[in-house]
Tab-separated table of C-alpha atoms in Angstrom:
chain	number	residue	atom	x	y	z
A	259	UNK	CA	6.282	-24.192	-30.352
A	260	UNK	CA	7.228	-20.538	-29.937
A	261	UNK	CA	11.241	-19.924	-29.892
A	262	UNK	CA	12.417	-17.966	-27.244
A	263	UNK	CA	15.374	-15.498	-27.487
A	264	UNK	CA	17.805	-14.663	-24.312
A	265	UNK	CA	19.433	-11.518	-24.084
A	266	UNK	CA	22.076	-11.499	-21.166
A	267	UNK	CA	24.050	-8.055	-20.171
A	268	UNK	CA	27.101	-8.671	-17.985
A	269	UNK	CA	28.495	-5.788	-16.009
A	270	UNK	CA	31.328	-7.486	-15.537
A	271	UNK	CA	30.095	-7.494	-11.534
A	272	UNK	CA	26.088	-8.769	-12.677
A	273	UNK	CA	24.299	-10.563	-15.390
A	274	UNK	CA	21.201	-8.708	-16.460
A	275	UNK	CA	18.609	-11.384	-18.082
A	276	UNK	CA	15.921	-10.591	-20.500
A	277	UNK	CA	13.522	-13.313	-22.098
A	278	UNK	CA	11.378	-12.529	-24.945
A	279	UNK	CA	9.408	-14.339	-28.074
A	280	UNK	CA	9.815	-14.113	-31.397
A	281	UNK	CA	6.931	-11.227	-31.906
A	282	UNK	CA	8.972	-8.887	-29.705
A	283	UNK	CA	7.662	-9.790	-26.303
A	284	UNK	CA	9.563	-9.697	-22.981
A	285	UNK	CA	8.654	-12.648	-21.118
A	286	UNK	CA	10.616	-12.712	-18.176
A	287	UNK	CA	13.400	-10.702	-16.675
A	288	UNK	CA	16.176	-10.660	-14.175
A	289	UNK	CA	19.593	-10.170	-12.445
A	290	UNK	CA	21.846	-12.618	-12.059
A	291	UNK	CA	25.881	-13.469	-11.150
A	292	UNK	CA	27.996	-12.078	-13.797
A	293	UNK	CA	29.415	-14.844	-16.966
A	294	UNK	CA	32.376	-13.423	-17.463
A	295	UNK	CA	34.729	-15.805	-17.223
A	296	UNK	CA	37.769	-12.942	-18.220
A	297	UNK	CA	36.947	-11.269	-14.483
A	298	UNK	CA	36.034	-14.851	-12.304
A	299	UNK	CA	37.475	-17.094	-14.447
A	300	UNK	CA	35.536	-20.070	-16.367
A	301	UNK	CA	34.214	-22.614	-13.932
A	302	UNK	CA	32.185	-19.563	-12.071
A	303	UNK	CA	30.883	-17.959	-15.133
A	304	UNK	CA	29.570	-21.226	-16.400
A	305	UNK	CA	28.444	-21.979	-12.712
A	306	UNK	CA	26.309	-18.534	-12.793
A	307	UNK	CA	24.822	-19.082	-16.572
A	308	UNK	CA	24.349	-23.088	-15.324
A	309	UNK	CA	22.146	-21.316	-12.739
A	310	UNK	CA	20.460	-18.119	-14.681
A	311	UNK	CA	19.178	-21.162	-17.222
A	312	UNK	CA	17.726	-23.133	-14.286
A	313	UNK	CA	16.098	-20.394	-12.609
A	314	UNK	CA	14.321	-19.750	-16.112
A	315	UNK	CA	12.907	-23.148	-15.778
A	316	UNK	CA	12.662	-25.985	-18.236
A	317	UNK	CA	9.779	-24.506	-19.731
A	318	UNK	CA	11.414	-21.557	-21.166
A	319	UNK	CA	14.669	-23.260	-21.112
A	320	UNK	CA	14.147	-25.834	-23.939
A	321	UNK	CA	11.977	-23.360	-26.359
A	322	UNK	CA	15.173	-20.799	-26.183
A	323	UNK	CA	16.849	-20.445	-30.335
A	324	UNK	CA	19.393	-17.755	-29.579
A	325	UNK	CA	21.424	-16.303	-27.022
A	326	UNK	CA	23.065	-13.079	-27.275
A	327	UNK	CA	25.969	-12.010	-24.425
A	328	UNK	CA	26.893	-8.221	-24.240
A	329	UNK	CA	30.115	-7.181	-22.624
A	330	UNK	CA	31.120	-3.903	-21.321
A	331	UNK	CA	33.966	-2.516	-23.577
A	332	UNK	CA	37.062	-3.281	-21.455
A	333	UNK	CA	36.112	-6.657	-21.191
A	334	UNK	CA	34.810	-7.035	-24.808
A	335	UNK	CA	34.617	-10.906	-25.669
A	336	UNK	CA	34.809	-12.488	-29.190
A	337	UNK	CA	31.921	-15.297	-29.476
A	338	UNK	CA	34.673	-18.106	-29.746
A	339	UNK	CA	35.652	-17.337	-26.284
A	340	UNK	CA	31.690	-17.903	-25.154
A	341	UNK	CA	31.330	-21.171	-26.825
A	342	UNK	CA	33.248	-22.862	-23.656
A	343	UNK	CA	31.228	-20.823	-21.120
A	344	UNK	CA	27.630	-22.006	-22.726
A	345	UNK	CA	28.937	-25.789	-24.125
A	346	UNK	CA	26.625	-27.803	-22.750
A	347	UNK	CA	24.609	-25.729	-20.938
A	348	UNK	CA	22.593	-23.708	-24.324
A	349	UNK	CA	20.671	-26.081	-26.141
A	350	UNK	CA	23.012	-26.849	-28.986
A	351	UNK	CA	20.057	-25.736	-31.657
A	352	UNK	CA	20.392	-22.337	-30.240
A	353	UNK	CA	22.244	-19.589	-31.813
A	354	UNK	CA	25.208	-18.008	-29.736
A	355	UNK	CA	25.954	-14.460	-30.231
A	356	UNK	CA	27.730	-11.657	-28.988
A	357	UNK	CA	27.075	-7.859	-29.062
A	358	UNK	CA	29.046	-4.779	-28.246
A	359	UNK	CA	27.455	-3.035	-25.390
A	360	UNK	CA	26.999	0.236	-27.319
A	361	UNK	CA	24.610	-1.370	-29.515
A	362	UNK	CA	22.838	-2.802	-27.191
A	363	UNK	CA	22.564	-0.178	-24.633
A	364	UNK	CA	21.092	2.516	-27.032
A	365	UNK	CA	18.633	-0.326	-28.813
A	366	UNK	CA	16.754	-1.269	-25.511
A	367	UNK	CA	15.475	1.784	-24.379
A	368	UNK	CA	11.694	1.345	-25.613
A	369	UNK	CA	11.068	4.670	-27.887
A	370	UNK	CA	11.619	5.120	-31.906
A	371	UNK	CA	12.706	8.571	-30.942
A	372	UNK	CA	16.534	9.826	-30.447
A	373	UNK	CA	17.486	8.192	-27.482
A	374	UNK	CA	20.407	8.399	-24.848
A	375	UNK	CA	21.133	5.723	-22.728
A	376	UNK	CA	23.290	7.391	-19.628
A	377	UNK	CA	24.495	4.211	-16.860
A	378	UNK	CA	25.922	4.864	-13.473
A	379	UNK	CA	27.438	1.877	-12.342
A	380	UNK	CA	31.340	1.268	-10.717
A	381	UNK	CA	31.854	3.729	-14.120
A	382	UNK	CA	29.836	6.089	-16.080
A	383	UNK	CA	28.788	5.586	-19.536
A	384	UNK	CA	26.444	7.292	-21.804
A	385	UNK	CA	25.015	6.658	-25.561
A	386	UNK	CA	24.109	8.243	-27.867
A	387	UNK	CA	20.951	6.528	-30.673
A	388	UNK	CA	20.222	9.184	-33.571
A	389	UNK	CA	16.882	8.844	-35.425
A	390	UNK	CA	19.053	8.820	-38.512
A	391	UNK	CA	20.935	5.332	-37.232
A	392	UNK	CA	24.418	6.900	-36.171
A	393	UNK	CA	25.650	5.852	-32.885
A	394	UNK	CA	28.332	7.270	-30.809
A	395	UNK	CA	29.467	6.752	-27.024
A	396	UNK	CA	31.769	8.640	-24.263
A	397	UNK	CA	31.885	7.142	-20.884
A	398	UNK	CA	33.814	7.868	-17.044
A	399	UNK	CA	36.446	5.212	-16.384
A	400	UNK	CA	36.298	5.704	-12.871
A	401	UNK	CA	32.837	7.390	-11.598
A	402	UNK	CA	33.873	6.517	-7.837
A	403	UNK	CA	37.503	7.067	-7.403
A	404	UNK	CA	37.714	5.021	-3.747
A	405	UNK	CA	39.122	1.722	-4.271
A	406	UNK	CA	36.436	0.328	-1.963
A	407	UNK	CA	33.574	1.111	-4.434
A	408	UNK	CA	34.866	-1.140	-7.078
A	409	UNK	CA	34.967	-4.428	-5.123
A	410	UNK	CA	31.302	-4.510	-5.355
A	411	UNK	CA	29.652	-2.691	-1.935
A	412	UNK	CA	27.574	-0.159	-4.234
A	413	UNK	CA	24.458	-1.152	-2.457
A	414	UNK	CA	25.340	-0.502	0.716
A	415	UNK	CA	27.242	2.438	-0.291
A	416	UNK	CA	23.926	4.474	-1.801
A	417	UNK	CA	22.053	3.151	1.298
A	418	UNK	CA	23.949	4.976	3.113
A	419	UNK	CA	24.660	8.278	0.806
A	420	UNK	CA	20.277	8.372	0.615
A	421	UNK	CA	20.243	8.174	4.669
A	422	UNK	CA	23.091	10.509	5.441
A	423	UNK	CA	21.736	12.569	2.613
A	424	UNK	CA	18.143	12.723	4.586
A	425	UNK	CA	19.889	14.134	7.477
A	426	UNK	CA	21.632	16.554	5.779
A	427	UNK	CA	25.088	15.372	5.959
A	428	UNK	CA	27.291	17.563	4.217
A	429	UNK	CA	29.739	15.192	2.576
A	430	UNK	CA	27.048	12.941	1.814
A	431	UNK	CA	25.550	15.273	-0.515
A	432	UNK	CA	28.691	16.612	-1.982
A	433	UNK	CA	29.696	13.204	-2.866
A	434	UNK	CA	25.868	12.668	-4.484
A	435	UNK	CA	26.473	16.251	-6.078
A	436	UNK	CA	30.085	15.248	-7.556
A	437	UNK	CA	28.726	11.686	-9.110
A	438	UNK	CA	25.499	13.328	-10.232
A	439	UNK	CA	27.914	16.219	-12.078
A	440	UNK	CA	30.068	13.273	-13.945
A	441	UNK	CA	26.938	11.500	-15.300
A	442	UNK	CA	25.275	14.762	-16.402
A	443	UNK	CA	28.559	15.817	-18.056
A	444	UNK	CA	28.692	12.670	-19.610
A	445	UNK	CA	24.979	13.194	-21.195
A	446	UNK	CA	25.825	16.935	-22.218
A	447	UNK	CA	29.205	15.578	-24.358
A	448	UNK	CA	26.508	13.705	-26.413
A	449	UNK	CA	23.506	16.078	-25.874
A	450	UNK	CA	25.336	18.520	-28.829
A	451	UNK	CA	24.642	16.302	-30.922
A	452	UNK	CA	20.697	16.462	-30.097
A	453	UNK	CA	19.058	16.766	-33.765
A	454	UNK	CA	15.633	17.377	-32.207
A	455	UNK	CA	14.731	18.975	-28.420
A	456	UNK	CA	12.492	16.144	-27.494
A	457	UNK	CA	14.744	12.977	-26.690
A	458	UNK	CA	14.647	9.975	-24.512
A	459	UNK	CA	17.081	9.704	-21.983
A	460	UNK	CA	17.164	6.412	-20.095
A	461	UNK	CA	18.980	5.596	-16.606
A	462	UNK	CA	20.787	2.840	-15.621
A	463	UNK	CA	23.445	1.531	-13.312
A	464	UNK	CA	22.993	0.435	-9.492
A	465	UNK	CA	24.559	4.033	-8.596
A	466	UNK	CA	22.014	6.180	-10.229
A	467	UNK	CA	18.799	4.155	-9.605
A	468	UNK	CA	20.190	2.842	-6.565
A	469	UNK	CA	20.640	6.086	-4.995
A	470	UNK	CA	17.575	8.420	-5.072
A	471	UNK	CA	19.244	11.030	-4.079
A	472	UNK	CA	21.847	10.818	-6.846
A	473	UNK	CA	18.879	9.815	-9.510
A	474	UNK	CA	16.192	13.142	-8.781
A	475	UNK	CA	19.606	15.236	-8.710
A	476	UNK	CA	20.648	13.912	-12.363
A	477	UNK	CA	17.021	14.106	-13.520
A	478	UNK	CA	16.650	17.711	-11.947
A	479	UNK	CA	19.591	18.992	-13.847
A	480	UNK	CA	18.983	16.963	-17.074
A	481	UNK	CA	15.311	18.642	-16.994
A	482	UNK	CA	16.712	21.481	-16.918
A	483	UNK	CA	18.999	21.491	-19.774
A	484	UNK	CA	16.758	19.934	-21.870
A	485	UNK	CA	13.122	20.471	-20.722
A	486	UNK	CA	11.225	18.602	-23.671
A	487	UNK	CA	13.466	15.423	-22.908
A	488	UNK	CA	11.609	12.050	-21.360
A	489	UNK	CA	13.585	10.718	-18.241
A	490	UNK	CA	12.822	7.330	-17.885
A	491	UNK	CA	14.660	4.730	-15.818
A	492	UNK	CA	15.791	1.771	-18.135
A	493	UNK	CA	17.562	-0.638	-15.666
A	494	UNK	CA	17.280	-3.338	-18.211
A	495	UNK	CA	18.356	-1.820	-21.387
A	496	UNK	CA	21.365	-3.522	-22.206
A	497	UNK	CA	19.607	-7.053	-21.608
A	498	UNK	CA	16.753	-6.175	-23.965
A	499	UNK	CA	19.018	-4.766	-26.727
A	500	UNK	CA	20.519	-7.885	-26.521
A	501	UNK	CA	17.961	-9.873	-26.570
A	502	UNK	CA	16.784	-8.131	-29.944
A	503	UNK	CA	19.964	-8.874	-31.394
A	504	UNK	CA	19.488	-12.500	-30.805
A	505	UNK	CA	16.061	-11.957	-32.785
A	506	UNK	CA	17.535	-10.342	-35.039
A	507	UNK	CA	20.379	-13.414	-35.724
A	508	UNK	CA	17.109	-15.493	-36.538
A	509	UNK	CA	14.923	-12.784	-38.638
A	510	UNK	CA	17.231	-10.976	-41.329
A	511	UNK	CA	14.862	-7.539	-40.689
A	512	UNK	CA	12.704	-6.957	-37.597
A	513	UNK	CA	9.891	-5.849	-38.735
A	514	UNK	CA	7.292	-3.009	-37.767
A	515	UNK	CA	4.467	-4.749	-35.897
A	516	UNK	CA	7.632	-6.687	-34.058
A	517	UNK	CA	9.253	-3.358	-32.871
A	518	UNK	CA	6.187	-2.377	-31.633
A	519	UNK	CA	5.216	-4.881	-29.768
A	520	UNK	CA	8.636	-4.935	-28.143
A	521	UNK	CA	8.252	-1.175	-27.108
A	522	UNK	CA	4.824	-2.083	-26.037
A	523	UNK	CA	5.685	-4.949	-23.882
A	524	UNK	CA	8.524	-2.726	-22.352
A	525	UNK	CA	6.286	-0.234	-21.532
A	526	UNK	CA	3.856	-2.387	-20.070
A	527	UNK	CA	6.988	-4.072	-17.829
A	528	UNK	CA	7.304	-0.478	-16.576
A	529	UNK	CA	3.513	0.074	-15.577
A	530	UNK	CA	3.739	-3.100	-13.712
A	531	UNK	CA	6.504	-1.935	-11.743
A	532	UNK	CA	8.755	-5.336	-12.705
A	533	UNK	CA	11.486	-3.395	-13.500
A	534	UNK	CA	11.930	-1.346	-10.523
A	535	UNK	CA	12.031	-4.097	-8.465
A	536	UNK	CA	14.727	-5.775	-10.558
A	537	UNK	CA	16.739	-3.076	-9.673
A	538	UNK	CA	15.966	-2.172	-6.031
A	539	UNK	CA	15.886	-6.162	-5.385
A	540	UNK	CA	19.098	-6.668	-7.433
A	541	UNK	CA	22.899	-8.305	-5.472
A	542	UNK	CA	25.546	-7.369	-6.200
A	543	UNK	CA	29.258	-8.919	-5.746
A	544	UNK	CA	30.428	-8.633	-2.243
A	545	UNK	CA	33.697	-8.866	-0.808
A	546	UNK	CA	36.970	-8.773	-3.246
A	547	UNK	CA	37.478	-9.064	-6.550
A	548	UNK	CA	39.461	-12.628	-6.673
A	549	UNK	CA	37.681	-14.282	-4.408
A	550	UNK	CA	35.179	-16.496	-6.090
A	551	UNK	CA	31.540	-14.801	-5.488
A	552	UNK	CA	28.200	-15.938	-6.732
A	553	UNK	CA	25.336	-13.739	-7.449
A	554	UNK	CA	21.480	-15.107	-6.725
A	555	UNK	CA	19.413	-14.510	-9.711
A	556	UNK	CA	16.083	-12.812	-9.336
A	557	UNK	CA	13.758	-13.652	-11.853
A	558	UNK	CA	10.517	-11.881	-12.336
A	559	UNK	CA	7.991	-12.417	-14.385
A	560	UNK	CA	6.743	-9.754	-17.315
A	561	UNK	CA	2.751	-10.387	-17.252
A	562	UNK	CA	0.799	-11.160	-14.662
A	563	UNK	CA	1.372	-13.247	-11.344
C-alpha cells in the first residue's frame, strides 16, 4: 500500500490541503476551515480537520503516514500543542509535524530556480528561496488597514474592487493601486537580493488572485522590474511545501527523480486548471472573528475526473 503524506496550510482564516504520495505526487487538493485552535479555539479546529479528513475519504484517509501543519508566524504553533487538535482523528501510525510557514511557502512553488513566493491575503508577505539554500522573509502586517477587511469579507470585497474597477471608479482603482504598491514593495525588499535575473515569482493570497485587477497590476509592475522573471500564480504553495516536509519526516533526503516528479505533478495541476479553481471556488470566514464559523472544504482532484 502506498503511504500518503498531508500537507495542511492554515491562514489562520482557511486551511489549504494538499495530498500527495511518497514519489512526489499531488493527489488531491483543497481549501478548507482553518485548525487553528489559538484563533477559534479547540473544539472548532478539531471540528474543521474532523471534516477536511472526511472529505478526503476513507480511501486516502487510512493510507495517510504523516501530517505536516504550517502556521502563519504570529500564530506559530509548537507540535505539542497539535497533538490535542489531531488525537483521534490522524491515524495514530502517522507522523505529526509542524513547519514554519517560511519554509514552506518558498519550498512549494514548483521550479529548482530562485524563487519568491509574494501572498496577498488580510496581510502581505513575501519570500525569498536562493539557489544557494538561504532563505529570508519581510512581510505587511496590515495590507488592508479597514477593520472590516480582517473579519473575513475579502471575497466580496475584490468582487466588488474588479466591478467598480470595470467602470472606472476612481477610488476603486486607487485602493487596487495602493494594495498592488505594498505587495510589489514587499517583492523589491527581497528582489536585491536576486543572484540571477531570471527568477520565479509565485502569487498567493485571496487578495491578489482574488482580485484581477489587483493581480495583472502586480504582475504588470513586477514584469517590469524584472522582465526575465516567471509570474506564476501558486495559490497552493504553502500546502505543498508542507506536504514535502511531511515526506521529508519519513525519507531522511528527497531525492532527485522525487523532486521532479513533484514539480511535474504541480505543473501538470496547473495545466488542468485545478488550482485556479481552488482559489476562485475557495470560502472564506464570514461574519466576526469570535463567533464560531466553519469553512466548507472543496476538494478537487489532481488527475483526471
Amino acid at each position: 500500500m502506498d503511504r500518503l503524506f498531508l500537507g495542511i496550510a492554515d491562514t489562520n482564516h482557511y486551511a489549504l490541503i494538499v495530498v500527495g504520495n511518497s514519489f512526489g505526487e499531488i493527489i488531491c487538493t483543497g481549501v478548507g476551515g482553518s485548525v487553528n485552535h489559538r484563533c477559534w479555539g479547540l473544539e472548532q479546529a478539531r471540528f474543521n480537520l474532523k471534516n477536511i479528513l472526511a472529505e478526503l475519504g476513507t480511501a486516502i484517509r487510512v493510507k495517510i503516514a504523516g501530517v505536516c501543519f504550517t502556521y502563519m508566524r504570529e500564530n506559530e504553533v509548537a507540535r505539542h500543542e497539535v497533538l490535542p487538535v489531531a488525537d483521534g482523528l490522524v491515524h495514530e501510525a502517522a507522523l505529526l509535524h509542524v513547519e514554519d510557514f517560511t519554509t514552506t511557502g518558498a519550498l512549494g512553488i514548483h521550479s529548482p530556480k530562485e524563487r519568491l513566493f509574494l501572498m496577498g491575503d488580510h496581510l502581505g508577505l513575501a519570500i525569498l528561496q536562493s539557489e544557494g539554500g538561504q532563505r529570508c522573509a519581510v512581510r505587511h502586517e496590515e495590507l488592508l488597514e479597514n477593520s472590516l477587511f480582517r473579519e473575513g469579507c475579502l471575497l466580496e470585497w475584490v468582487k466588488a474592487l474588479d466591478r467598480l474597477g470595470e467602470q472606472g471608479d476612481f477610488e476603486a482603482l486607487w485602493a487596487a493601486c495602493n494594495v498592488s504598491c505594498h505587495l510589489v514593495r514587499l517583492a523589491g525588499r527581497l528582489g536585491r537580493c536576486f543572484s540571477r535575473p531570471d527568477p520565479v515569482i509565485g502569487l498567493s493570497g485571496s487578495v491578489l488572485l482574488g482580485s484581477q485587477t489587483i493581480r495583472q497590476m502586480v504582475e504588470n509592475m513586477l514584469s517590469a522590474l524584472y522582465p526575465q522573471a516567471e509570474v506564476i500564480d501558486a495559490p497552493l504553495a504553502p500546502a505543498k511545501g508542507a506536504y514535502l516536509s511531511s515526506l521529508f519526516t519519513r525519507k531522511r533526503e528527497l531525492r532527485r527523480e522525487v523532486l521532479t516528479t513533484f514539480y511535474d505533478s504541480a505543473c501538470e495541476v496547473m495545466k488542468r486548471g485545478w488550482l485556479d479553481f481552488v482559489i476562485h471556488n475557495s470560502p472564506q470566514a464570514q461574519g466576526n472573528r469570535s463567533q464560531v464559523v466553519w469553512t466548507p472544504l472543496c476538494i478537487v482532484p489532481a488527475a483526471g475526473v
